[in-house]
Amino acid sequence: GLPLWLPNGTIIRRTLEEFLRSEQKKRGYQEVITPHIGNLQLYKTSGHYPYYKSSQFDPIGVEGEEYLLKPMNCPHHHRIYGSGLRSYRDLPVRLAEFGTVYRYEQSGELNGMSRVRGFTQDDAHIYCTHDQLKGEIKSTIELTQFVFSTFEMPVDIRLSFRDENDDKYGGDRSYWDRAQSEIREVADEMNLSYRIVPGEASFYGPKIDFIIRDAIGRKWQLGTVQVDYVMPERFDLTYVGSDNEKHRPVIIHRAPFGSMERFVSILIEHFAGDFPLWLAPVQVSVLSISDDYVEYADQVATVLRESGLRVETDHRNIKIGAKIRNAETRKVPYMIITGSEEQSGTTVSLRRHKQGDIGTMTLDECLQMLLGEVRNRALPPAGSTEEVMEKNLE
Ligand SMILES: [Zn+2]
């Protein structure tokens, strides 16, 4: 239940994190870092303790105080928001963190990378005025949709609302009604097709859940956007309005990927290991036809690496056909073959996984093409070699 990220998985995860981080930067988020344990008092204030006690690890006693392995990032971000005086001019404040959290799941509940005891959320909390709320909900939905459309993942949208069981939820009923109708208004304004499911809300507010169907049709809840009027009260969060009075901000909790562990496990199945170039752990395999071309192959690999591409070389003393088959089996997106013609003309001969030979070009042309594909986050071409060749002949 405590995943170890091996080198290739780490490349994919870090690349996804960088992708989201750069999108968040464009959208005015600020990144923060919070610790892996927190004072138990924080979770008593939030109400997560003792209500969620059974899904948390036992507290750790230190010098007469009790600490919890962090079950969620929210209270820490609320403390950061509350650490200084905030004016309405500062809002919205958008705090983001790839924060690792720990939940106690019974061993029977654990499942691969999708149900684990320690996982990292691509978490963020947006503190805004009530006037800004709908606009902020809208832009978090747009960001989440942008993320899933990058992978062409089919998404269902669920509005997870409260049911009539008052014991399950914190905060005034009037706040809930307001938050639910605001979520619905935004969803309608955006022409989203959604389903309303009562009883699926979190205890502090209603949410918009993004549900993905994986390669074999199973459904997974990934992204989420939640509206929260409860925590601002519990943590006594305020801002000074234009009237010089103190007001309560509203909080949006959001995580497009949800959990990096779960998202990566679904992504691997979604692409069946055939990753788009920008995500592939090895992007290019440089294959030398024989020992005579090892040096040129190394020069090519160096040029590509210096431009930031992830490159391996295969100098084994085996037939070029075997090297190609090996790279194809491992689903390396591109193969570069270096032999006498290429060496003398300082060109490279390029192959695309599943598509076969692309042709000979100068190293610089090849480099620009690969970098462009990375930059555009292009998806791998659909179809087998035969299908792609047929398409080319049409
Ligand atoms: Zn949160």
mmCIF file of C-alpha atoms and ligand atoms in Angstrom:
data_model
loop_
_atom_site.group_PDB
_atom_site.id
_atom_site.type_symbol
_atom_site.label_atom_id
_atom_site.label_comp_id
_atom_site.label_asym_id
_atom_site.label_seq_id
_atom_site.Cartn_x
_atom_site.Cartn_y
_atom_site.Cartn_z
ATOM 1 C CA GLY A 1 0.000 0.000 0.000
ATOM 2 C CA LEU A 2 3.042 2.302 -0.039
ATOM 3 C CA PRO A 3 4.116 2.536 -3.687
ATOM 4 C CA LEU A 4 7.756 2.723 -4.699
ATOM 5 C CA TRP A 5 8.209 4.748 -7.868
ATOM 6 C CA LEU A 6 10.793 3.096 -10.143
ATOM 7 C CA PRO A 7 12.829 5.262 -12.541
ATOM 8 C CA ASN A 8 10.488 5.003 -15.553
ATOM 9 C CA GLY A 9 7.374 5.639 -13.475
ATOM 10 C CA THR A 10 9.097 8.584 -11.850
ATOM 11 C CA ILE A 11 9.814 10.112 -15.270
ATOM 12 C CA ILE A 12 6.121 9.856 -16.192
ATOM 13 C CA ARG A 13 4.969 11.271 -12.861
ATOM 14 C CA ARG A 14 7.430 14.180 -12.875
ATOM 15 C CA THR A 15 6.517 14.997 -16.486
ATOM 16 C CA LEU A 16 2.819 15.098 -15.563
ATOM 17 C CA GLU A 17 3.601 17.265 -12.549
ATOM 18 C CA GLU A 18 5.596 19.695 -14.686
ATOM 19 C CA PHE A 19 2.737 19.814 -17.191
ATOM 20 C CA LEU A 20 0.186 20.723 -14.511
ATOM 21 C CA ARG A 21 2.598 23.041 -12.705
ATOM 22 C CA SER A 22 3.141 25.095 -15.856
ATOM 23 C CA GLU A 23 -0.614 25.269 -16.528
ATOM 24 C CA GLN A 24 -1.203 26.393 -12.936
ATOM 25 C CA LYS A 25 1.474 29.070 -13.207
ATOM 26 C CA LYS A 26 -0.326 30.499 -16.246
ATOM 27 C CA ARG A 27 -3.530 30.575 -14.211
ATOM 28 C CA GLY A 28 -2.166 32.445 -11.207
ATOM 29 C CA TYR A 29 -1.556 29.618 -8.753
ATOM 30 C CA GLN A 30 1.192 29.844 -6.132
ATOM 31 C CA GLU A 31 2.996 26.676 -5.113
ATOM 32 C CA VAL A 32 3.492 25.802 -1.428
ATOM 33 C CA ILE A 33 5.061 22.927 0.515
ATOM 34 C CA THR A 34 3.650 21.512 3.769
ATOM 35 C CA PRO A 35 4.960 18.740 6.058
ATOM 36 C CA HIS A 36 4.045 15.043 6.090
ATOM 37 C CA ILE A 37 2.713 15.167 9.638
ATOM 38 C CA GLY A 38 0.518 17.720 11.334
ATOM 39 C CA ASN A 39 -0.634 18.552 14.835
ATOM 40 C CA LEU A 40 -3.769 16.573 15.666
ATOM 41 C CA GLN A 41 -5.436 19.857 16.615
ATOM 42 C CA LEU A 42 -5.501 20.905 12.944
ATOM 43 C CA TYR A 43 -7.649 17.908 12.035
ATOM 44 C CA LYS A 44 -9.872 18.398 15.070
ATOM 45 C CA THR A 45 -10.476 21.954 13.871
ATOM 46 C CA SER A 46 -11.282 20.726 10.362
ATOM 47 C CA GLY A 47 -13.542 18.017 11.768
ATOM 48 C CA HIS A 48 -11.671 15.237 9.993
ATOM 49 C CA TYR A 49 -10.732 13.893 13.425
ATOM 50 C CA PRO A 50 -12.336 11.939 15.060
ATOM 51 C CA TYR A 51 -14.982 11.482 12.307
ATOM 52 C CA TYR A 52 -12.536 9.921 9.866
ATOM 53 C CA LYS A 53 -10.478 8.238 12.593
ATOM 54 C CA SER A 54 -10.934 4.751 11.137
ATOM 55 C CA SER A 55 -9.298 5.792 7.852
ATOM 56 C CA GLN A 56 -6.274 7.421 9.492
ATOM 57 C CA PHE A 57 -3.108 6.021 11.013
ATOM 58 C CA ASP A 58 -2.892 6.282 14.796
ATOM 59 C CA PRO A 59 -1.481 9.565 16.107
ATOM 60 C CA ILE A 60 2.211 9.830 16.999
ATOM 61 C CA GLY A 61 2.956 11.238 20.463
ATOM 62 C CA VAL A 62 5.824 13.745 20.632
ATOM 63 C CA GLU A 63 6.653 15.772 23.779
ATOM 64 C CA GLY A 64 3.113 15.580 25.075
ATOM 65 C CA GLU A 65 1.554 16.585 21.733
ATOM 66 C CA GLU A 66 -0.082 14.364 19.173
ATOM 67 C CA TYR A 67 0.654 14.387 15.475
ATOM 68 C CA LEU A 68 -1.100 12.695 12.603
ATOM 69 C CA LEU A 69 0.370 11.464 9.349
ATOM 70 C CA LYS A 70 -1.188 14.030 7.053
ATOM 71 C CA PRO A 71 -4.520 12.601 5.806
ATOM 72 C CA MET A 72 -5.179 15.710 3.687
ATOM 73 C CA ASN A 73 -3.443 18.913 2.718
ATOM 74 C CA CYS A 74 -6.379 21.262 3.262
ATOM 75 C CA PRO A 75 -5.834 22.331 6.908
ATOM 76 C CA HIS A 76 -2.195 23.193 6.164
ATOM 77 C CA HIS A 77 -3.181 25.402 3.242
ATOM 78 C CA HIS A 78 -5.873 27.060 5.371
ATOM 79 C CA ARG A 79 -3.152 27.891 7.915
ATOM 80 C CA ILE A 80 -1.030 29.438 5.155
ATOM 81 C CA TYR A 81 -3.994 31.529 4.001
ATOM 82 C CA GLY A 82 -4.679 32.535 7.609
ATOM 83 C CA SER A 83 -1.057 33.396 8.365
ATOM 84 C CA GLY A 84 -1.450 37.008 7.306
ATOM 85 C CA LEU A 85 -4.015 39.733 6.886
ATOM 86 C CA ARG A 86 -5.794 39.399 3.533
ATOM 87 C CA SER A 87 -7.480 42.174 1.638
ATOM 88 C CA TYR A 88 -10.163 41.715 -1.013
ATOM 89 C CA ARG A 89 -7.541 43.015 -3.445
ATOM 90 C CA ASP A 90 -5.381 39.914 -2.759
ATOM 91 C CA LEU A 91 -8.164 37.491 -3.651
ATOM 92 C CA PRO A 92 -8.417 34.989 -5.180
ATOM 93 C CA VAL A 93 -5.477 33.292 -3.455
ATOM 94 C CA ARG A 94 -4.708 29.989 -5.179
ATOM 95 C CA LEU A 95 -2.381 27.690 -3.224
ATOM 96 C CA ALA A 96 -1.160 24.522 -4.951
ATOM 97 C CA GLU A 97 0.900 21.578 -3.753
ATOM 98 C CA PHE A 98 1.747 18.091 -4.915
ATOM 99 C CA GLY A 99 1.044 16.892 -1.393
ATOM 100 C CA THR A 100 1.496 13.325 -0.209
ATOM 101 C CA VAL A 101 -1.218 12.138 2.156
ATOM 102 C CA TYR A 102 -1.650 8.948 4.177
ATOM 103 C CA ARG A 103 -4.866 7.038 4.732
ATOM 104 C CA TYR A 104 -5.306 3.842 6.651
ATOM 105 C CA GLU A 105 -6.938 1.381 4.271
ATOM 106 C CA GLN A 106 -7.510 -2.191 5.454
ATOM 107 C CA SER A 107 -5.256 -4.653 3.643
ATOM 108 C CA GLY A 108 -8.274 -6.171 1.888
ATOM 109 C CA GLU A 109 -9.124 -2.750 0.458
ATOM 110 C CA LEU A 110 -5.727 -2.164 -1.148
ATOM 111 C CA ASN A 111 -5.643 -2.383 -4.902
ATOM 112 C CA GLY A 112 -2.557 -1.923 -7.093
ATOM 113 C CA MET A 113 -1.716 1.755 -7.504
ATOM 114 C CA SER A 114 -5.325 2.935 -7.324
ATOM 115 C CA ARG A 115 -6.123 2.219 -3.652
ATOM 116 C CA VAL A 116 -3.040 2.757 -1.519
ATOM 117 C CA ARG A 117 -2.030 3.968 1.945
ATOM 118 C CA GLY A 118 0.187 6.811 0.806
ATOM 119 C CA PHE A 119 -0.520 8.856 -2.309
ATOM 120 C CA THR A 120 0.143 12.268 -3.766
ATOM 121 C CA GLN A 121 -2.665 14.651 -4.609
ATOM 122 C CA ASP A 122 -2.257 17.427 -7.158
ATOM 123 C CA ASP A 123 -4.028 19.538 -4.619
ATOM 124 C CA ALA A 124 -4.953 23.211 -4.605
ATOM 125 C CA HIS A 125 -7.194 25.488 -2.567
ATOM 126 C CA ILE A 126 -8.650 28.664 -3.957
ATOM 127 C CA TYR A 127 -9.749 31.315 -1.469
ATOM 128 C CA CYS A 128 -12.074 33.810 -3.109
ATOM 129 C CA THR A 129 -14.882 36.248 -2.457
ATOM 130 C CA HIS A 130 -18.414 35.163 -3.067
ATOM 131 C CA ASP A 131 -18.533 37.345 -6.190
ATOM 132 C CA GLN A 132 -15.525 35.515 -7.614
ATOM 133 C CA LEU A 133 -16.803 32.033 -6.843
ATOM 134 C CA LYS A 134 -18.590 31.144 -10.056
ATOM 135 C CA GLY A 135 -15.725 32.401 -12.203
ATOM 136 C CA GLU A 136 -13.257 30.365 -10.179
ATOM 137 C CA ILE A 137 -15.383 27.208 -10.341
ATOM 138 C CA LYS A 138 -15.567 27.705 -14.078
ATOM 139 C CA SER A 139 -11.818 28.045 -14.518
ATOM 140 C CA THR A 140 -11.079 24.992 -12.350
ATOM 141 C CA ILE A 141 -13.510 22.957 -14.478
ATOM 142 C CA GLU A 142 -11.831 24.264 -17.621
ATOM 143 C CA LEU A 143 -8.389 23.320 -16.298
ATOM 144 C CA THR A 144 -9.605 19.812 -15.423
ATOM 145 C CA GLN A 145 -11.173 19.396 -18.854
ATOM 146 C CA PHE A 146 -8.000 20.652 -20.505
ATOM 147 C CA VAL A 147 -5.971 18.058 -18.597
ATOM 148 C CA PHE A 148 -8.186 15.139 -19.630
ATOM 149 C CA SER A 149 -8.521 16.300 -23.224
ATOM 150 C CA THR A 150 -4.701 16.296 -23.488
ATOM 151 C CA PHE A 151 -4.887 12.499 -23.104
ATOM 152 C CA GLU A 152 -8.168 12.138 -25.019
ATOM 153 C CA MET A 153 -9.701 10.437 -22.021
ATOM 154 C CA PRO A 154 -13.480 10.064 -22.009
ATOM 155 C CA VAL A 155 -14.893 11.845 -18.957
ATOM 156 C CA ASP A 156 -18.286 11.718 -17.268
ATOM 157 C CA ILE A 157 -19.235 14.595 -15.009
ATOM 158 C CA ARG A 158 -21.065 13.956 -11.770
ATOM 159 C CA LEU A 159 -22.431 16.653 -9.488
ATOM 160 C CA SER A 160 -22.087 15.052 -6.066
ATOM 161 C CA PHE A 161 -24.664 16.679 -3.811
ATOM 162 C CA ARG A 162 -25.868 16.033 -0.265
ATOM 163 C CA ASP A 163 -28.794 13.863 0.704
ATOM 164 C CA GLU A 164 -31.274 14.429 3.532
ATOM 165 C CA ASN A 165 -29.132 12.779 6.230
ATOM 166 C CA ASP A 166 -28.033 15.888 8.178
ATOM 167 C CA ASP A 167 -25.588 13.919 10.379
ATOM 168 C CA LYS A 168 -23.303 13.311 7.407
ATOM 169 C CA TYR A 169 -22.616 16.988 6.665
ATOM 170 C CA GLY A 170 -21.132 20.005 8.387
ATOM 171 C CA GLY A 171 -22.232 23.618 8.065
ATOM 172 C CA ASP A 172 -25.521 25.426 7.594
ATOM 173 C CA ARG A 173 -28.086 24.004 5.264
ATOM 174 C CA SER A 174 -28.406 27.452 3.622
ATOM 175 C CA TYR A 175 -24.706 27.343 2.610
ATOM 176 C CA TRP A 176 -25.224 23.965 1.049
ATOM 177 C CA ASP A 177 -28.223 25.070 -0.953
ATOM 178 C CA ARG A 178 -26.269 28.084 -2.174
ATOM 179 C CA ALA A 179 -23.170 26.076 -3.129
ATOM 180 C CA GLN A 180 -25.219 23.413 -4.916
ATOM 181 C CA SER A 181 -27.191 25.915 -6.924
ATOM 182 C CA GLU A 182 -23.992 27.804 -7.855
ATOM 183 C CA ILE A 183 -22.317 24.616 -9.053
ATOM 184 C CA ARG A 184 -25.372 23.789 -11.091
ATOM 185 C CA GLU A 185 -25.545 27.265 -12.620
ATOM 186 C CA VAL A 186 -21.896 27.067 -13.703
ATOM 187 C CA ALA A 187 -22.419 23.579 -15.148
ATOM 188 C CA ASP A 188 -25.406 24.829 -17.120
ATOM 189 C CA GLU A 189 -23.641 27.978 -18.309
ATOM 190 C CA MET A 190 -20.790 25.771 -19.547
ATOM 191 C CA ASN A 191 -23.253 23.398 -21.251
ATOM 192 C CA LEU A 192 -21.775 20.421 -19.438
ATOM 193 C CA SER A 193 -23.634 17.180 -19.600
ATOM 194 C CA TYR A 194 -23.794 15.929 -16.037
ATOM 195 C CA ARG A 195 -25.598 13.666 -13.642
ATOM 196 C CA ILE A 196 -26.634 14.802 -10.154
ATOM 197 C CA VAL A 197 -25.977 12.159 -7.515
ATOM 198 C CA PRO A 198 -27.327 12.936 -4.015
ATOM 199 C CA GLY A 199 -25.335 11.513 -1.102
ATOM 200 C CA GLU A 200 -21.904 11.680 -2.807
ATOM 201 C CA ALA A 201 -20.868 15.077 -1.423
ATOM 202 C CA SER A 202 -17.976 15.389 1.014
ATOM 203 C CA PHE A 203 -18.916 16.353 4.551
ATOM 204 C CA TYR A 204 -17.996 20.016 4.077
ATOM 205 C CA GLY A 205 -19.500 20.665 0.663
ATOM 206 C CA PRO A 206 -20.834 19.563 -2.714
ATOM 207 C CA LYS A 207 -18.433 18.709 -5.538
ATOM 208 C CA ILE A 208 -18.018 18.142 -9.227
ATOM 209 C CA ASP A 209 -16.411 14.769 -9.917
ATOM 210 C CA PHE A 210 -14.742 13.743 -13.139
ATOM 211 C CA ILE A 211 -15.149 10.038 -13.805
ATOM 212 C CA ILE A 212 -12.941 8.266 -16.313
ATOM 213 C CA ARG A 213 -13.650 5.024 -18.100
ATOM 214 C CA ASP A 214 -10.450 3.000 -18.402
ATOM 215 C CA ALA A 215 -9.327 0.781 -21.272
ATOM 216 C CA ILE A 216 -11.552 -2.113 -20.106
ATOM 217 C CA GLY A 217 -14.584 0.002 -19.222
ATOM 218 C CA ARG A 218 -14.130 0.311 -15.455
ATOM 219 C CA LYS A 219 -14.992 3.706 -13.990
ATOM 220 C CA TRP A 220 -12.612 5.683 -11.812
ATOM 221 C CA GLN A 221 -13.163 8.928 -10.042
ATOM 222 C CA LEU A 222 -10.174 11.121 -10.804
ATOM 223 C CA GLY A 223 -10.533 14.886 -10.847
ATOM 224 C CA THR A 224 -12.613 16.769 -8.360
ATOM 225 C CA VAL A 225 -13.713 20.364 -7.695
ATOM 226 C CA GLN A 226 -15.371 21.058 -4.326
ATOM 227 C CA VAL A 227 -17.054 24.165 -2.966
ATOM 228 C CA ASP A 228 -16.636 24.732 0.752
ATOM 229 C CA TYR A 229 -18.367 27.258 3.014
ATOM 230 C CA VAL A 230 -17.594 25.212 6.164
ATOM 231 C CA MET A 231 -13.791 25.322 6.577
ATOM 232 C CA PRO A 232 -13.568 29.141 6.355
ATOM 233 C CA GLU A 233 -15.752 29.216 9.513
ATOM 234 C CA ARG A 234 -13.869 26.448 11.297
ATOM 235 C CA PHE A 235 -10.469 27.987 10.623
ATOM 236 C CA ASP A 236 -11.789 31.517 11.126
ATOM 237 C CA LEU A 237 -10.482 32.633 7.731
ATOM 238 C CA THR A 238 -11.191 36.224 6.770
ATOM 239 C CA TYR A 239 -10.387 38.987 4.356
ATOM 240 C CA VAL A 240 -10.928 42.706 4.690
ATOM 241 C CA GLY A 241 -13.501 43.938 2.192
ATOM 242 C CA SER A 242 -13.756 47.307 0.440
ATOM 243 C CA ASP A 243 -16.050 48.304 3.320
ATOM 244 C CA ASN A 244 -13.124 47.771 5.756
ATOM 245 C CA GLU A 245 -15.090 44.983 7.434
ATOM 246 C CA LYS A 246 -13.987 41.364 7.831
ATOM 247 C CA HIS A 247 -15.648 38.823 5.563
ATOM 248 C CA ARG A 248 -15.397 35.058 5.046
ATOM 249 C CA PRO A 249 -13.825 33.821 1.845
ATOM 250 C CA VAL A 250 -15.218 30.740 0.077
ATOM 251 C CA ILE A 251 -12.840 27.839 -0.590
ATOM 252 C CA ILE A 252 -12.609 25.680 -3.691
ATOM 253 C CA HIS A 253 -10.713 22.410 -3.235
ATOM 254 C CA ARG A 254 -9.587 20.956 -6.535
ATOM 255 C CA ALA A 255 -7.362 18.201 -7.931
ATOM 256 C CA PRO A 256 -7.524 17.470 -11.683
ATOM 257 C CA PHE A 257 -5.498 14.219 -11.568
ATOM 258 C CA GLY A 258 -6.868 13.351 -8.131
ATOM 259 C CA SER A 259 -4.067 11.034 -7.096
ATOM 260 C CA MET A 260 -0.842 10.760 -9.073
ATOM 261 C CA GLU A 261 -0.688 7.033 -8.273
ATOM 262 C CA ARG A 262 -4.195 6.313 -9.510
ATOM 263 C CA PHE A 263 -3.877 8.604 -12.521
ATOM 264 C CA VAL A 264 -0.588 7.069 -13.695
ATOM 265 C CA SER A 265 -1.960 3.530 -13.298
ATOM 266 C CA ILE A 266 -4.975 4.441 -15.443
ATOM 267 C CA LEU A 267 -2.779 6.286 -17.934
ATOM 268 C CA ILE A 268 -0.598 3.205 -18.445
ATOM 269 C CA GLU A 269 -3.696 1.176 -19.314
ATOM 270 C CA HIS A 270 -5.208 3.984 -21.362
ATOM 271 C CA PHE A 271 -2.185 4.073 -23.673
ATOM 272 C CA ALA A 272 -1.458 0.337 -23.238
ATOM 273 C CA GLY A 273 2.132 1.424 -22.536
ATOM 274 C CA ASP A 274 2.319 3.173 -25.927
ATOM 275 C CA PHE A 275 2.952 6.628 -24.490
ATOM 276 C CA PRO A 276 2.894 9.896 -26.397
ATOM 277 C CA LEU A 277 6.411 11.131 -27.063
ATOM 278 C CA TRP A 278 6.328 13.807 -24.336
ATOM 279 C CA LEU A 279 5.589 11.181 -21.647
ATOM 280 C CA ALA A 280 7.603 8.177 -22.864
ATOM 281 C CA PRO A 281 10.384 7.289 -20.389
ATOM 282 C CA VAL A 282 12.727 6.544 -23.319
ATOM 283 C CA GLN A 283 11.846 8.770 -26.250
ATOM 284 C CA VAL A 284 14.492 7.793 -28.783
ATOM 285 C CA SER A 285 16.646 4.709 -29.194
ATOM 286 C CA VAL A 286 19.760 5.279 -31.311
ATOM 287 C CA LEU A 287 20.765 2.032 -33.019
ATOM 288 C CA SER A 288 24.172 1.585 -34.622
ATOM 289 C CA ILE A 289 24.275 -0.783 -37.589
ATOM 290 C CA SER A 290 27.718 -2.048 -36.584
ATOM 291 C CA ASP A 291 30.716 -1.220 -34.401
ATOM 292 C CA ASP A 292 31.975 1.213 -37.057
ATOM 293 C CA TYR A 293 29.091 3.581 -36.369
ATOM 294 C CA VAL A 294 29.112 3.621 -32.580
ATOM 295 C CA GLU A 295 30.891 6.956 -32.404
ATOM 296 C CA TYR A 296 28.445 8.660 -34.762
ATOM 297 C CA ALA A 297 25.510 7.128 -32.855
ATOM 298 C CA ASP A 298 26.933 8.557 -29.622
ATOM 299 C CA GLN A 299 27.282 12.013 -31.229
ATOM 300 C CA VAL A 300 23.647 11.885 -32.357
ATOM 301 C CA ALA A 301 22.506 10.785 -28.891
ATOM 302 C CA THR A 302 24.463 13.632 -27.278
ATOM 303 C CA VAL A 303 22.882 16.269 -29.525
ATOM 304 C CA LEU A 304 19.388 14.977 -28.720
ATOM 305 C CA ARG A 305 20.077 14.711 -24.979
ATOM 306 C CA GLU A 306 21.416 18.244 -24.853
ATOM 307 C CA SER A 307 18.040 19.390 -26.181
ATOM 308 C CA GLY A 308 16.338 17.642 -23.294
ATOM 309 C CA LEU A 309 15.230 14.424 -24.997
ATOM 310 C CA ARG A 310 15.461 11.077 -23.183
ATOM 311 C CA VAL A 311 17.715 8.946 -25.365
ATOM 312 C CA GLU A 312 19.263 5.489 -25.116
ATOM 313 C CA THR A 313 21.819 3.868 -27.404
ATOM 314 C CA ASP A 314 22.021 0.242 -28.469
ATOM 315 C CA HIS A 315 25.579 -0.703 -29.451
ATOM 316 C CA ARG A 316 25.218 -4.431 -28.928
ATOM 317 C CA ASN A 317 26.893 -6.669 -31.430
ATOM 318 C CA ILE A 318 23.650 -8.031 -32.891
ATOM 319 C CA LYS A 319 21.796 -7.547 -36.175
ATOM 320 C CA ILE A 320 20.055 -4.194 -36.695
ATOM 321 C CA GLY A 321 16.755 -6.057 -37.210
ATOM 322 C CA ALA A 322 17.012 -7.493 -33.709
ATOM 323 C CA LYS A 323 17.717 -4.044 -32.256
ATOM 324 C CA ILE A 324 14.673 -2.619 -34.022
ATOM 325 C CA ARG A 325 12.479 -5.480 -32.800
ATOM 326 C CA ASN A 326 13.727 -4.934 -29.272
ATOM 327 C CA ALA A 327 12.903 -1.210 -29.342
ATOM 328 C CA GLU A 328 9.501 -1.916 -30.937
ATOM 329 C CA THR A 329 8.647 -4.446 -28.228
ATOM 330 C CA ARG A 330 9.526 -1.897 -25.563
ATOM 331 C CA LYS A 331 7.335 0.669 -27.352
ATOM 332 C CA VAL A 332 10.079 3.265 -27.694
ATOM 333 C CA PRO A 333 8.415 5.965 -29.864
ATOM 334 C CA TYR A 334 11.367 6.666 -32.179
ATOM 335 C CA MET A 335 14.378 4.743 -33.428
ATOM 336 C CA ILE A 336 17.305 6.395 -35.159
ATOM 337 C CA ILE A 337 19.470 4.127 -37.277
ATOM 338 C CA THR A 338 23.048 5.133 -37.920
ATOM 339 C CA GLY A 339 25.061 3.468 -40.657
ATOM 340 C CA SER A 340 27.518 4.483 -43.396
ATOM 341 C CA GLU A 341 25.154 6.625 -45.471
ATOM 342 C CA GLU A 342 24.019 8.527 -42.439
ATOM 343 C CA GLN A 343 27.508 8.989 -41.045
ATOM 344 C CA SER A 344 28.993 10.342 -44.260
ATOM 345 C CA GLY A 345 26.081 12.708 -44.875
ATOM 346 C CA THR A 346 25.517 13.545 -41.181
ATOM 347 C CA THR A 347 21.913 12.576 -41.603
ATOM 348 C CA VAL A 348 19.806 10.150 -39.600
ATOM 349 C CA SER A 349 17.373 7.481 -40.638
ATOM 350 C CA LEU A 350 14.230 7.609 -38.514
ATOM 351 C CA ARG A 351 11.629 4.974 -37.622
ATOM 352 C CA ARG A 352 8.389 5.501 -35.684
ATOM 353 C CA HIS A 353 7.110 2.766 -33.395
ATOM 354 C CA LYS A 354 4.319 0.804 -35.172
ATOM 355 C CA GLN A 355 4.649 2.949 -38.324
ATOM 356 C CA GLY A 356 7.999 1.842 -39.644
ATOM 357 C CA ASP A 357 10.452 3.842 -41.705
ATOM 358 C CA ILE A 358 9.892 7.585 -41.883
ATOM 359 C CA GLY A 359 12.926 8.398 -44.000
ATOM 360 C CA THR A 360 16.311 10.054 -43.890
ATOM 361 C CA MET A 361 16.751 13.636 -42.774
ATOM 362 C CA THR A 362 19.391 15.886 -41.301
ATOM 363 C CA LEU A 363 19.956 15.578 -37.576
ATOM 364 C CA ASP A 364 18.642 19.108 -37.072
ATOM 365 C CA GLU A 365 15.429 18.411 -39.008
ATOM 366 C CA CYS A 366 14.944 15.289 -36.914
ATOM 367 C CA LEU A 367 15.577 17.190 -33.687
ATOM 368 C CA GLN A 368 13.118 19.977 -34.586
ATOM 369 C CA MET A 369 10.454 17.421 -35.481
ATOM 370 C CA LEU A 370 10.861 15.549 -32.189
ATOM 371 C CA LEU A 371 10.886 18.723 -30.105
ATOM 372 C CA GLY A 372 7.754 19.941 -31.883
ATOM 373 C CA GLU A 373 5.969 16.690 -31.096
ATOM 374 C CA VAL A 374 6.972 16.985 -27.428
ATOM 375 C CA ARG A 375 5.906 20.634 -27.268
ATOM 376 C CA ASN A 376 2.492 19.888 -28.801
ATOM 377 C CA ARG A 377 2.002 16.902 -26.504
ATOM 378 C CA ALA A 378 0.881 15.013 -29.606
ATOM 379 C CA LEU A 379 -0.762 11.644 -29.058
ATOM 380 C CA PRO A 380 0.773 8.564 -30.698
ATOM 381 C CA PRO A 381 -0.551 7.933 -34.226
ATOM 382 C CA ALA A 382 -3.490 5.532 -34.065
ATOM 383 C CA GLY A 383 -3.408 2.076 -35.597
ATOM 384 C CA SER A 384 -0.902 -0.689 -36.297
ATOM 385 C CA THR A 385 1.887 -0.426 -38.880
ATOM 386 C CA GLU A 386 -0.369 -2.016 -41.490
ATOM 387 C CA GLU A 387 -3.270 0.297 -40.719
ATOM 388 C CA VAL A 388 -1.084 3.382 -40.753
ATOM 389 C CA MET A 389 0.564 2.341 -44.036
ATOM 390 C CA GLU A 390 -2.850 1.671 -45.557
ATOM 391 C CA LYS A 391 -3.984 5.099 -44.456
ATOM 392 C CA ASN A 392 -0.917 6.624 -46.103
ATOM 393 C CA LEU A 393 -1.730 4.851 -49.372
ATOM 394 C CA GLU A 394 -5.322 6.074 -49.513
HETATM 395 ZN ZN ZN B 1 -8.857 20.330 0.346
#
